[in-house]
Amino acid sequence: YDKPIIVGGNGASSNPVYYLDNLDIDYAVKGPAELSLRKILDSIETGKEIDYPGVWSREKITASDNCADYDYKPYVFLRGDTLTLQLTRGCPKNCAYCSIKLNSGEVYKKAPPDLLESALQGYRFDEDVVYRIDFEDDNLTYDWEYFENIIKILKKNIRRLTFSFENGLDFTTLDKDKISKLIEYGISQWNLSLTSVNYD
């Protein structure tokens, strides 16, 4: 083949060497793709050497730069009656066992709510359909005010909906009042990340 293969995501971010050693790939990208993917593609197209933070190859290993800032736009995709969203990235916590910071960075980023609203207006939602909102975020409820704003935007644009957090909810961001609010807003499934940094 003459097309380079680039791999990213949680696995490649956690252990890029493993991927390079065990798969027939050319590059493993560590951290948010927004930091390097466009540069990689431009370099491949122009034939320049690829030498960017977080990009690993068999010839070169570079340090990742998960603290770097970048523009984060919401991921919005409607298929049938399921609307998949990812509106936040990264994590400000320091849990040693977690791969979120390796893949998504140390900066907790939130997509501007107006961009979500604009994206939703590009779809036609049937008033008789109950839409399932699939939040793919890792830390959407970390900023509760932001989350409530997102729910308001969704309810403004979609008459009937339920939602779930497929990557789990950080239970430390919840209390009795917030749990009641989630029920009131229409949560359909509880996926809780039951972990603790307390060794006891």
mmCIF file with all atom_site columns, C-alpha atoms in Angstrom:
data_model
loop_
_atom_site.group_PDB
_atom_site.id
_atom_site.type_symbol
_atom_site.label_atom_id
_atom_site.label_alt_id
_atom_site.label_comp_id
_atom_site.label_asym_id
_atom_site.label_entity_id
_atom_site.label_seq_id
_atom_site.pdbx_PDB_ins_code
_atom_site.Cartn_x
_atom_site.Cartn_y
_atom_site.Cartn_z
_atom_site.occupancy
_atom_site.B_iso_or_equiv
_atom_site.pdbx_formal_charge
_atom_site.auth_seq_id
_atom_site.auth_comp_id
_atom_site.auth_asym_id
_atom_site.auth_atom_id
_atom_site.pdbx_PDB_model_num
ATOM 1   C CA . TYR A 1 1   ? 0.000   0.000  0.000  1.00 0.00 ? 1   TYR A CA 1
ATOM 2   C CA . ASP A 1 2   ? 1.105   3.590  -0.387 1.00 0.00 ? 2   ASP A CA 1
ATOM 3   C CA . LYS A 1 3   ? -1.277  5.210  2.113  1.00 0.00 ? 3   LYS A CA 1
ATOM 4   C CA . PRO A 1 4   ? 0.043   5.802  5.640  1.00 0.00 ? 4   PRO A CA 1
ATOM 5   C CA . ILE A 1 5   ? -2.032  4.463  8.523  1.00 0.00 ? 5   ILE A CA 1
ATOM 6   C CA . ILE A 1 6   ? -2.507  6.736  11.549 1.00 0.00 ? 6   ILE A CA 1
ATOM 7   C CA . VAL A 1 7   ? -3.953  5.394  14.813 1.00 0.00 ? 7   VAL A CA 1
ATOM 8   C CA . GLY A 1 8   ? -5.206  7.454  17.770 1.00 0.00 ? 8   GLY A CA 1
ATOM 9   C CA . GLY A 1 9   ? -7.634  7.247  20.681 1.00 0.00 ? 9   GLY A CA 1
ATOM 10  C CA . ASN A 1 10  ? -7.391  5.867  24.210 1.00 0.00 ? 10  ASN A CA 1
ATOM 11  C CA . GLY A 1 11  ? -5.370  2.766  23.346 1.00 0.00 ? 11  GLY A CA 1
ATOM 12  C CA . ALA A 1 12  ? -2.751  4.496  21.231 1.00 0.00 ? 12  ALA A CA 1
ATOM 13  C CA . SER A 1 13  ? -2.514  7.349  23.730 1.00 0.00 ? 13  SER A CA 1
ATOM 14  C CA . SER A 1 14  ? -1.973  4.945  26.627 1.00 0.00 ? 14  SER A CA 1
ATOM 15  C CA . ASN A 1 15  ? 0.674   2.824  24.905 1.00 0.00 ? 15  ASN A CA 1
ATOM 16  C CA . PRO A 1 16  ? 1.768   4.037  21.452 1.00 0.00 ? 16  PRO A CA 1
ATOM 17  C CA . VAL A 1 17  ? 4.804   1.704  21.405 1.00 0.00 ? 17  VAL A CA 1
ATOM 18  C CA . TYR A 1 18  ? 2.559   -1.349 21.732 1.00 0.00 ? 18  TYR A CA 1
ATOM 19  C CA . TYR A 1 19  ? 0.530   -0.249 18.725 1.00 0.00 ? 19  TYR A CA 1
ATOM 20  C CA . LEU A 1 20  ? 3.617   0.410  16.622 1.00 0.00 ? 20  LEU A CA 1
ATOM 21  C CA . ASP A 1 21  ? 5.134   -2.945 17.606 1.00 0.00 ? 21  ASP A CA 1
ATOM 22  C CA . ASN A 1 22  ? 2.012   -5.033 17.047 1.00 0.00 ? 22  ASN A CA 1
ATOM 23  C CA . LEU A 1 23  ? 0.089   -3.402 14.197 1.00 0.00 ? 23  LEU A CA 1
ATOM 24  C CA . ASP A 1 24  ? 1.022   -2.583 10.649 1.00 0.00 ? 24  ASP A CA 1
ATOM 25  C CA . ILE A 1 25  ? 0.693   1.175  11.171 1.00 0.00 ? 25  ILE A CA 1
ATOM 26  C CA . ASP A 1 26  ? 2.876   4.176  10.439 1.00 0.00 ? 26  ASP A CA 1
ATOM 27  C CA . TYR A 1 27  ? 1.969   6.627  13.213 1.00 0.00 ? 27  TYR A CA 1
ATOM 28  C CA . ALA A 1 28  ? 0.450   6.498  16.680 1.00 0.00 ? 28  ALA A CA 1
ATOM 29  C CA . VAL A 1 29  ? -1.005  9.801  17.824 1.00 0.00 ? 29  VAL A CA 1
ATOM 30  C CA . LYS A 1 30  ? -0.993  10.471 21.545 1.00 0.00 ? 30  LYS A CA 1
ATOM 31  C CA . GLY A 1 31  ? -3.472  12.969 22.953 1.00 0.00 ? 31  GLY A CA 1
ATOM 32  C CA . PRO A 1 32  ? -6.115  15.108 21.246 1.00 0.00 ? 32  PRO A CA 1
ATOM 33  C CA . ALA A 1 33  ? -6.095  14.712 17.459 1.00 0.00 ? 33  ALA A CA 1
ATOM 34  C CA . GLU A 1 34  ? -6.821  18.439 17.073 1.00 0.00 ? 34  GLU A CA 1
ATOM 35  C CA . LEU A 1 35  ? -3.257  19.171 18.180 1.00 0.00 ? 35  LEU A CA 1
ATOM 36  C CA . SER A 1 36  ? -1.512  17.296 15.385 1.00 0.00 ? 36  SER A CA 1
ATOM 37  C CA . LEU A 1 37  ? -3.725  15.510 12.859 1.00 0.00 ? 37  LEU A CA 1
ATOM 38  C CA . ARG A 1 38  ? -4.017  18.402 10.411 1.00 0.00 ? 38  ARG A CA 1
ATOM 39  C CA . LYS A 1 39  ? -0.240  18.938 10.604 1.00 0.00 ? 39  LYS A CA 1
ATOM 40  C CA . ILE A 1 40  ? 0.374   15.226 9.979  1.00 0.00 ? 40  ILE A CA 1
ATOM 41  C CA . LEU A 1 41  ? -1.887  15.197 6.929  1.00 0.00 ? 41  LEU A CA 1
ATOM 42  C CA . ASP A 1 42  ? -0.290  18.375 5.544  1.00 0.00 ? 42  ASP A CA 1
ATOM 43  C CA . SER A 1 43  ? 3.196   16.912 6.033  1.00 0.00 ? 43  SER A CA 1
ATOM 44  C CA . ILE A 1 44  ? 2.248   13.655 4.310  1.00 0.00 ? 44  ILE A CA 1
ATOM 45  C CA . GLU A 1 45  ? 0.791   15.594 1.390  1.00 0.00 ? 45  GLU A CA 1
ATOM 46  C CA . THR A 1 46  ? 3.877   17.799 0.987  1.00 0.00 ? 46  THR A CA 1
ATOM 47  C CA . GLY A 1 47  ? 6.421   15.065 1.776  1.00 0.00 ? 47  GLY A CA 1
ATOM 48  C CA . LYS A 1 48  ? 7.813   16.847 4.857  1.00 0.00 ? 48  LYS A CA 1
ATOM 49  C CA . GLU A 1 49  ? 9.167   15.072 7.920  1.00 0.00 ? 49  GLU A CA 1
ATOM 50  C CA . ILE A 1 50  ? 6.594   14.569 10.649 1.00 0.00 ? 50  ILE A CA 1
ATOM 51  C CA . ASP A 1 51  ? 7.963   15.938 13.888 1.00 0.00 ? 51  ASP A CA 1
ATOM 52  C CA . TYR A 1 52  ? 5.144   17.089 16.162 1.00 0.00 ? 52  TYR A CA 1
ATOM 53  C CA . PRO A 1 53  ? 4.488   16.593 19.875 1.00 0.00 ? 53  PRO A CA 1
ATOM 54  C CA . GLY A 1 54  ? 2.470   13.458 20.518 1.00 0.00 ? 54  GLY A CA 1
ATOM 55  C CA . VAL A 1 55  ? 3.173   11.782 17.163 1.00 0.00 ? 55  VAL A CA 1
ATOM 56  C CA . TRP A 1 56  ? 5.064   8.483  17.419 1.00 0.00 ? 56  TRP A CA 1
ATOM 57  C CA . SER A 1 57  ? 6.561   6.467  14.592 1.00 0.00 ? 57  SER A CA 1
ATOM 58  C CA . ARG A 1 58  ? 9.157   3.706  14.397 1.00 0.00 ? 58  ARG A CA 1
ATOM 59  C CA . GLU A 1 59  ? 11.772  6.302  13.502 1.00 0.00 ? 59  GLU A CA 1
ATOM 60  C CA . LYS A 1 60  ? 10.866  9.011  15.986 1.00 0.00 ? 60  LYS A CA 1
ATOM 61  C CA . ILE A 1 61  ? 9.329   9.286  19.433 1.00 0.00 ? 61  ILE A CA 1
ATOM 62  C CA . THR A 1 62  ? 8.187   12.712 20.608 1.00 0.00 ? 62  THR A CA 1
ATOM 63  C CA . ALA A 1 63  ? 6.862   13.968 23.912 1.00 0.00 ? 63  ALA A CA 1
ATOM 64  C CA . SER A 1 64  ? 3.141   14.639 23.998 1.00 0.00 ? 64  SER A CA 1
ATOM 65  C CA . ASP A 1 65  ? 1.775   18.079 24.820 1.00 0.00 ? 65  ASP A CA 1
ATOM 66  C CA . ASN A 1 66  ? -1.534  17.445 26.533 1.00 0.00 ? 66  ASN A CA 1
ATOM 67  C CA . CYS A 1 67  ? -1.569  20.888 28.152 1.00 0.00 ? 67  CYS A CA 1
ATOM 68  C CA . ALA A 1 68  ? -1.640  22.663 24.796 1.00 0.00 ? 68  ALA A CA 1
ATOM 69  C CA . ASP A 1 69  ? -4.737  24.666 24.003 1.00 0.00 ? 69  ASP A CA 1
ATOM 70  C CA . TYR A 1 70  ? -6.861  24.035 20.925 1.00 0.00 ? 70  TYR A CA 1
ATOM 71  C CA . ASP A 1 71  ? -10.297 24.887 19.591 1.00 0.00 ? 71  ASP A CA 1
ATOM 72  C CA . TYR A 1 72  ? -12.833 22.253 20.515 1.00 0.00 ? 72  TYR A CA 1
ATOM 73  C CA . LYS A 1 73  ? -16.045 22.034 18.537 1.00 0.00 ? 73  LYS A CA 1
ATOM 74  C CA . PRO A 1 74  ? -18.984 19.835 19.524 1.00 0.00 ? 74  PRO A CA 1
ATOM 75  C CA . TYR A 1 75  ? -19.408 16.421 17.945 1.00 0.00 ? 75  TYR A CA 1
ATOM 76  C CA . VAL A 1 76  ? -23.053 16.143 16.842 1.00 0.00 ? 76  VAL A CA 1
ATOM 77  C CA . PHE A 1 77  ? -24.382 13.182 14.849 1.00 0.00 ? 77  PHE A CA 1
ATOM 78  C CA . LEU A 1 78  ? -27.995 12.110 14.302 1.00 0.00 ? 78  LEU A CA 1
ATOM 79  C CA . ARG A 1 79  ? -28.770 8.585  13.131 1.00 0.00 ? 79  ARG A CA 1
ATOM 80  C CA . GLY A 1 80  ? -32.381 7.468  13.239 1.00 0.00 ? 80  GLY A CA 1
ATOM 81  C CA . ASP A 1 81  ? -33.717 8.420  16.667 1.00 0.00 ? 81  ASP A CA 1
ATOM 82  C CA . THR A 1 82  ? -30.282 8.568  18.340 1.00 0.00 ? 82  THR A CA 1
ATOM 83  C CA . LEU A 1 83  ? -28.396 11.835 18.666 1.00 0.00 ? 83  LEU A CA 1
ATOM 84  C CA . THR A 1 84  ? -24.756 11.269 19.650 1.00 0.00 ? 84  THR A CA 1
ATOM 85  C CA . LEU A 1 85  ? -22.978 14.182 21.296 1.00 0.00 ? 85  LEU A CA 1
ATOM 86  C CA . GLN A 1 86  ? -19.561 14.914 22.721 1.00 0.00 ? 86  GLN A CA 1
ATOM 87  C CA . LEU A 1 87  ? -19.333 18.394 24.166 1.00 0.00 ? 87  LEU A CA 1
ATOM 88  C CA . THR A 1 88  ? -16.419 18.292 26.598 1.00 0.00 ? 88  THR A CA 1
ATOM 89  C CA . ARG A 1 89  ? -12.871 16.956 26.610 1.00 0.00 ? 89  ARG A CA 1
ATOM 90  C CA . GLY A 1 90  ? -10.090 16.446 29.097 1.00 0.00 ? 90  GLY A CA 1
ATOM 91  C CA . CYS A 1 91  ? -10.046 16.225 32.865 1.00 0.00 ? 91  CYS A CA 1
ATOM 92  C CA . PRO A 1 92  ? -8.640  18.469 35.602 1.00 0.00 ? 92  PRO A CA 1
ATOM 93  C CA . LYS A 1 93  ? -8.303  15.577 38.071 1.00 0.00 ? 93  LYS A CA 1
ATOM 94  C CA . ASN A 1 94  ? -5.145  13.555 38.709 1.00 0.00 ? 94  ASN A CA 1
ATOM 95  C CA . CYS A 1 95  ? -6.265  9.923  38.989 1.00 0.00 ? 95  CYS A CA 1
ATOM 96  C CA . ALA A 1 96  ? -3.230  7.787  38.166 1.00 0.00 ? 96  ALA A CA 1
ATOM 97  C CA . TYR A 1 97  ? -5.233  4.857  36.761 1.00 0.00 ? 97  TYR A CA 1
ATOM 98  C CA . CYS A 1 98  ? -7.231  6.874  34.213 1.00 0.00 ? 98  CYS A CA 1
ATOM 99  C CA . SER A 1 99  ? -6.450  7.260  30.501 1.00 0.00 ? 99  SER A CA 1
ATOM 100 C CA . ILE A 1 100 ? -8.677  10.295 29.863 1.00 0.00 ? 100 ILE A CA 1
ATOM 101 C CA . LYS A 1 101 ? -5.845  12.781 30.333 1.00 0.00 ? 101 LYS A CA 1
ATOM 102 C CA . LEU A 1 102 ? -3.570  10.766 28.041 1.00 0.00 ? 102 LEU A CA 1
ATOM 103 C CA . ASN A 1 103 ? -6.142  10.835 25.267 1.00 0.00 ? 103 ASN A CA 1
ATOM 104 C CA . SER A 1 104 ? -8.017  14.088 25.800 1.00 0.00 ? 104 SER A CA 1
ATOM 105 C CA . GLY A 1 105 ? -5.548  16.309 27.617 1.00 0.00 ? 105 GLY A CA 1
ATOM 106 C CA . GLU A 1 106 ? -5.272  17.941 31.009 1.00 0.00 ? 106 GLU A CA 1
ATOM 107 C CA . VAL A 1 107 ? -7.294  21.007 30.066 1.00 0.00 ? 107 VAL A CA 1
ATOM 108 C CA . TYR A 1 108 ? -11.043 20.633 30.669 1.00 0.00 ? 108 TYR A CA 1
ATOM 109 C CA . LYS A 1 109 ? -12.538 21.986 27.463 1.00 0.00 ? 109 LYS A CA 1
ATOM 110 C CA . LYS A 1 110 ? -16.188 22.781 26.776 1.00 0.00 ? 110 LYS A CA 1
ATOM 111 C CA . ALA A 1 111 ? -17.594 23.335 23.303 1.00 0.00 ? 111 ALA A CA 1
ATOM 112 C CA . PRO A 1 112 ? -19.407 26.671 23.002 1.00 0.00 ? 112 PRO A CA 1
ATOM 113 C CA . PRO A 1 113 ? -23.155 26.043 23.527 1.00 0.00 ? 113 PRO A CA 1
ATOM 114 C CA . ASP A 1 114 ? -24.063 28.258 20.561 1.00 0.00 ? 114 ASP A CA 1
ATOM 115 C CA . LEU A 1 115 ? -22.198 25.838 18.269 1.00 0.00 ? 115 LEU A CA 1
ATOM 116 C CA . LEU A 1 116 ? -24.378 22.991 19.554 1.00 0.00 ? 116 LEU A CA 1
ATOM 117 C CA . GLU A 1 117 ? -27.499 25.056 18.917 1.00 0.00 ? 117 GLU A CA 1
ATOM 118 C CA . SER A 1 118 ? -26.353 25.854 15.370 1.00 0.00 ? 118 SER A CA 1
ATOM 119 C CA . ALA A 1 119 ? -25.642 22.186 14.691 1.00 0.00 ? 119 ALA A CA 1
ATOM 120 C CA . LEU A 1 120 ? -29.063 21.111 15.987 1.00 0.00 ? 120 LEU A CA 1
ATOM 121 C CA . GLN A 1 121 ? -30.804 23.579 13.716 1.00 0.00 ? 121 GLN A CA 1
ATOM 122 C CA . GLY A 1 122 ? -29.314 21.714 10.763 1.00 0.00 ? 122 GLY A CA 1
ATOM 123 C CA . TYR A 1 123 ? -31.520 18.700 11.606 1.00 0.00 ? 123 TYR A CA 1
ATOM 124 C CA . ARG A 1 124 ? -35.264 18.184 11.400 1.00 0.00 ? 124 ARG A CA 1
ATOM 125 C CA . PHE A 1 125 ? -36.590 16.566 14.576 1.00 0.00 ? 125 PHE A CA 1
ATOM 126 C CA . ASP A 1 126 ? -39.965 14.809 14.364 1.00 0.00 ? 126 ASP A CA 1
ATOM 127 C CA . GLU A 1 127 ? -42.254 15.970 17.177 1.00 0.00 ? 127 GLU A CA 1
ATOM 128 C CA . ASP A 1 128 ? -43.748 12.486 17.567 1.00 0.00 ? 128 ASP A CA 1
ATOM 129 C CA . VAL A 1 129 ? -40.413 10.723 18.044 1.00 0.00 ? 129 VAL A CA 1
ATOM 130 C CA . VAL A 1 130 ? -38.694 10.279 21.419 1.00 0.00 ? 130 VAL A CA 1
ATOM 131 C CA . TYR A 1 131 ? -35.036 10.929 20.649 1.00 0.00 ? 131 TYR A CA 1
ATOM 132 C CA . ARG A 1 132 ? -32.308 9.190  22.611 1.00 0.00 ? 132 ARG A CA 1
ATOM 133 C CA . ILE A 1 133 ? -29.399 11.498 23.443 1.00 0.00 ? 133 ILE A CA 1
ATOM 134 C CA . ASP A 1 134 ? -26.156 9.575  23.782 1.00 0.00 ? 134 ASP A CA 1
ATOM 135 C CA . PHE A 1 135 ? -23.620 11.712 25.671 1.00 0.00 ? 135 PHE A CA 1
ATOM 136 C CA . GLU A 1 136 ? -20.153 10.329 24.900 1.00 0.00 ? 136 GLU A CA 1
ATOM 137 C CA . ASP A 1 137 ? -18.423 12.747 27.295 1.00 0.00 ? 137 ASP A CA 1
ATOM 138 C CA . ASP A 1 138 ? -16.267 11.628 30.185 1.00 0.00 ? 138 ASP A CA 1
ATOM 139 C CA . ASN A 1 139 ? -16.896 14.660 32.404 1.00 0.00 ? 139 ASN A CA 1
ATOM 140 C CA . LEU A 1 140 ? -20.019 16.465 31.228 1.00 0.00 ? 140 LEU A CA 1
ATOM 141 C CA . THR A 1 141 ? -21.389 17.017 34.740 1.00 0.00 ? 141 THR A CA 1
ATOM 142 C CA . TYR A 1 142 ? -18.093 18.382 36.073 1.00 0.00 ? 142 TYR A CA 1
ATOM 143 C CA . ASP A 1 143 ? -19.467 21.851 35.263 1.00 0.00 ? 143 ASP A CA 1
ATOM 144 C CA . TRP A 1 144 ? -23.103 21.486 36.314 1.00 0.00 ? 144 TRP A CA 1
ATOM 145 C CA . GLU A 1 145 ? -24.145 24.946 35.100 1.00 0.00 ? 145 GLU A CA 1
ATOM 146 C CA . TYR A 1 146 ? -22.771 24.146 31.643 1.00 0.00 ? 146 TYR A CA 1
ATOM 147 C CA . PHE A 1 147 ? -24.589 20.790 31.618 1.00 0.00 ? 147 PHE A CA 1
ATOM 148 C CA . GLU A 1 148 ? -27.911 22.423 32.543 1.00 0.00 ? 148 GLU A CA 1
ATOM 149 C CA . ASN A 1 149 ? -27.421 24.933 29.745 1.00 0.00 ? 149 ASN A CA 1
ATOM 150 C CA . ILE A 1 150 ? -26.902 22.037 27.314 1.00 0.00 ? 150 ILE A CA 1
ATOM 151 C CA . ILE A 1 151 ? -30.126 20.376 28.509 1.00 0.00 ? 151 ILE A CA 1
ATOM 152 C CA . LYS A 1 152 ? -32.035 23.644 27.949 1.00 0.00 ? 152 LYS A CA 1
ATOM 153 C CA . ILE A 1 153 ? -30.699 23.883 24.382 1.00 0.00 ? 153 ILE A CA 1
ATOM 154 C CA . LEU A 1 154 ? -31.648 20.261 23.674 1.00 0.00 ? 154 LEU A CA 1
ATOM 155 C CA . LYS A 1 155 ? -35.168 20.658 25.068 1.00 0.00 ? 155 LYS A CA 1
ATOM 156 C CA . LYS A 1 156 ? -35.628 23.860 23.079 1.00 0.00 ? 156 LYS A CA 1
ATOM 157 C CA . ASN A 1 157 ? -34.817 22.031 19.819 1.00 0.00 ? 157 ASN A CA 1
ATOM 158 C CA . ILE A 1 158 ? -36.164 18.525 20.527 1.00 0.00 ? 158 ILE A CA 1
ATOM 159 C CA . ARG A 1 159 ? -39.697 18.132 21.855 1.00 0.00 ? 159 ARG A CA 1
ATOM 160 C CA . ARG A 1 160 ? -39.314 14.633 23.339 1.00 0.00 ? 160 ARG A CA 1
ATOM 161 C CA . LEU A 1 161 ? -36.021 13.144 24.540 1.00 0.00 ? 161 LEU A CA 1
ATOM 162 C CA . THR A 1 162 ? -34.265 10.848 26.957 1.00 0.00 ? 162 THR A CA 1
ATOM 163 C CA . PHE A 1 163 ? -30.530 10.682 27.577 1.00 0.00 ? 163 PHE A CA 1
ATOM 164 C CA . SER A 1 164 ? -27.738 8.577  28.971 1.00 0.00 ? 164 SER A CA 1
ATOM 165 C CA . PHE A 1 165 ? -24.022 8.988  29.640 1.00 0.00 ? 165 PHE A CA 1
ATOM 166 C CA . GLU A 1 166 ? -22.428 6.099  27.785 1.00 0.00 ? 166 GLU A CA 1
ATOM 167 C CA . ASN A 1 167 ? -18.912 6.741  29.135 1.00 0.00 ? 167 ASN A CA 1
ATOM 168 C CA . GLY A 1 168 ? -20.225 6.996  32.660 1.00 0.00 ? 168 GLY A CA 1
ATOM 169 C CA . LEU A 1 169 ? -20.941 9.742  35.145 1.00 0.00 ? 169 LEU A CA 1
ATOM 170 C CA . ASP A 1 170 ? -18.376 10.770 37.736 1.00 0.00 ? 170 ASP A CA 1
ATOM 171 C CA . PHE A 1 171 ? -20.318 10.045 40.927 1.00 0.00 ? 171 PHE A CA 1
ATOM 172 C CA . THR A 1 172 ? -18.324 12.715 42.792 1.00 0.00 ? 172 THR A CA 1
ATOM 173 C CA . THR A 1 173 ? -20.066 15.399 40.689 1.00 0.00 ? 173 THR A CA 1
ATOM 174 C CA . LEU A 1 174 ? -23.510 14.309 41.940 1.00 0.00 ? 174 LEU A CA 1
ATOM 175 C CA . ASP A 1 175 ? -25.574 14.901 45.038 1.00 0.00 ? 175 ASP A CA 1
ATOM 176 C CA . LYS A 1 176 ? -29.207 14.204 45.935 1.00 0.00 ? 176 LYS A CA 1
ATOM 177 C CA . ASP A 1 177 ? -30.504 17.381 44.270 1.00 0.00 ? 177 ASP A CA 1
ATOM 178 C CA . LYS A 1 178 ? -28.548 16.785 41.053 1.00 0.00 ? 178 LYS A CA 1
ATOM 179 C CA . ILE A 1 179 ? -29.712 13.170 40.882 1.00 0.00 ? 179 ILE A CA 1
ATOM 180 C CA . SER A 1 180 ? -33.302 14.404 41.182 1.00 0.00 ? 180 SER A CA 1
ATOM 181 C CA . LYS A 1 181 ? -32.634 16.932 38.429 1.00 0.00 ? 181 LYS A CA 1
ATOM 182 C CA . LEU A 1 182 ? -31.240 14.239 36.101 1.00 0.00 ? 182 LEU A CA 1
ATOM 183 C CA . ILE A 1 183 ? -34.421 12.205 36.625 1.00 0.00 ? 183 ILE A CA 1
ATOM 184 C CA . GLU A 1 184 ? -36.539 15.290 35.983 1.00 0.00 ? 184 GLU A CA 1
ATOM 185 C CA . TYR A 1 185 ? -34.607 16.087 32.787 1.00 0.00 ? 185 TYR A CA 1
ATOM 186 C CA . GLY A 1 186 ? -35.156 12.572 31.410 1.00 0.00 ? 186 GLY A CA 1
ATOM 187 C CA . ILE A 1 187 ? -32.176 10.321 32.169 1.00 0.00 ? 187 ILE A CA 1
ATOM 188 C CA . SER A 1 188 ? -32.971 6.807  30.932 1.00 0.00 ? 188 SER A CA 1
ATOM 189 C CA . GLN A 1 189 ? -29.931 4.831  32.085 1.00 0.00 ? 189 GLN A CA 1
ATOM 190 C CA . TRP A 1 190 ? -27.401 5.206  34.876 1.00 0.00 ? 190 TRP A CA 1
ATOM 191 C CA . ASN A 1 191 ? -23.783 4.480  33.955 1.00 0.00 ? 191 ASN A CA 1
ATOM 192 C CA . LEU A 1 192 ? -21.702 5.418  36.976 1.00 0.00 ? 192 LEU A CA 1
ATOM 193 C CA . SER A 1 193 ? -17.913 5.412  37.143 1.00 0.00 ? 193 SER A CA 1
ATOM 194 C CA . LEU A 1 194 ? -17.585 3.926  40.615 1.00 0.00 ? 194 LEU A CA 1
ATOM 195 C CA . THR A 1 195 ? -13.946 4.527  41.396 1.00 0.00 ? 195 THR A CA 1
ATOM 196 C CA . SER A 1 196 ? -12.098 6.058  44.280 1.00 0.00 ? 196 SER A CA 1
ATOM 197 C CA . VAL A 1 197 ? -8.663  7.558  44.778 1.00 0.00 ? 197 VAL A CA 1
ATOM 198 C CA . ASN A 1 198 ? -8.849  6.663  48.466 1.00 0.00 ? 198 ASN A CA 1
ATOM 199 C CA . TYR A 1 199 ? -6.721  3.554  49.115 1.00 0.00 ? 199 TYR A CA 1
ATOM 200 C CA . ASP A 1 200 ? -8.888  2.622  52.126 1.00 0.00 ? 200 ASP A CA 1
#
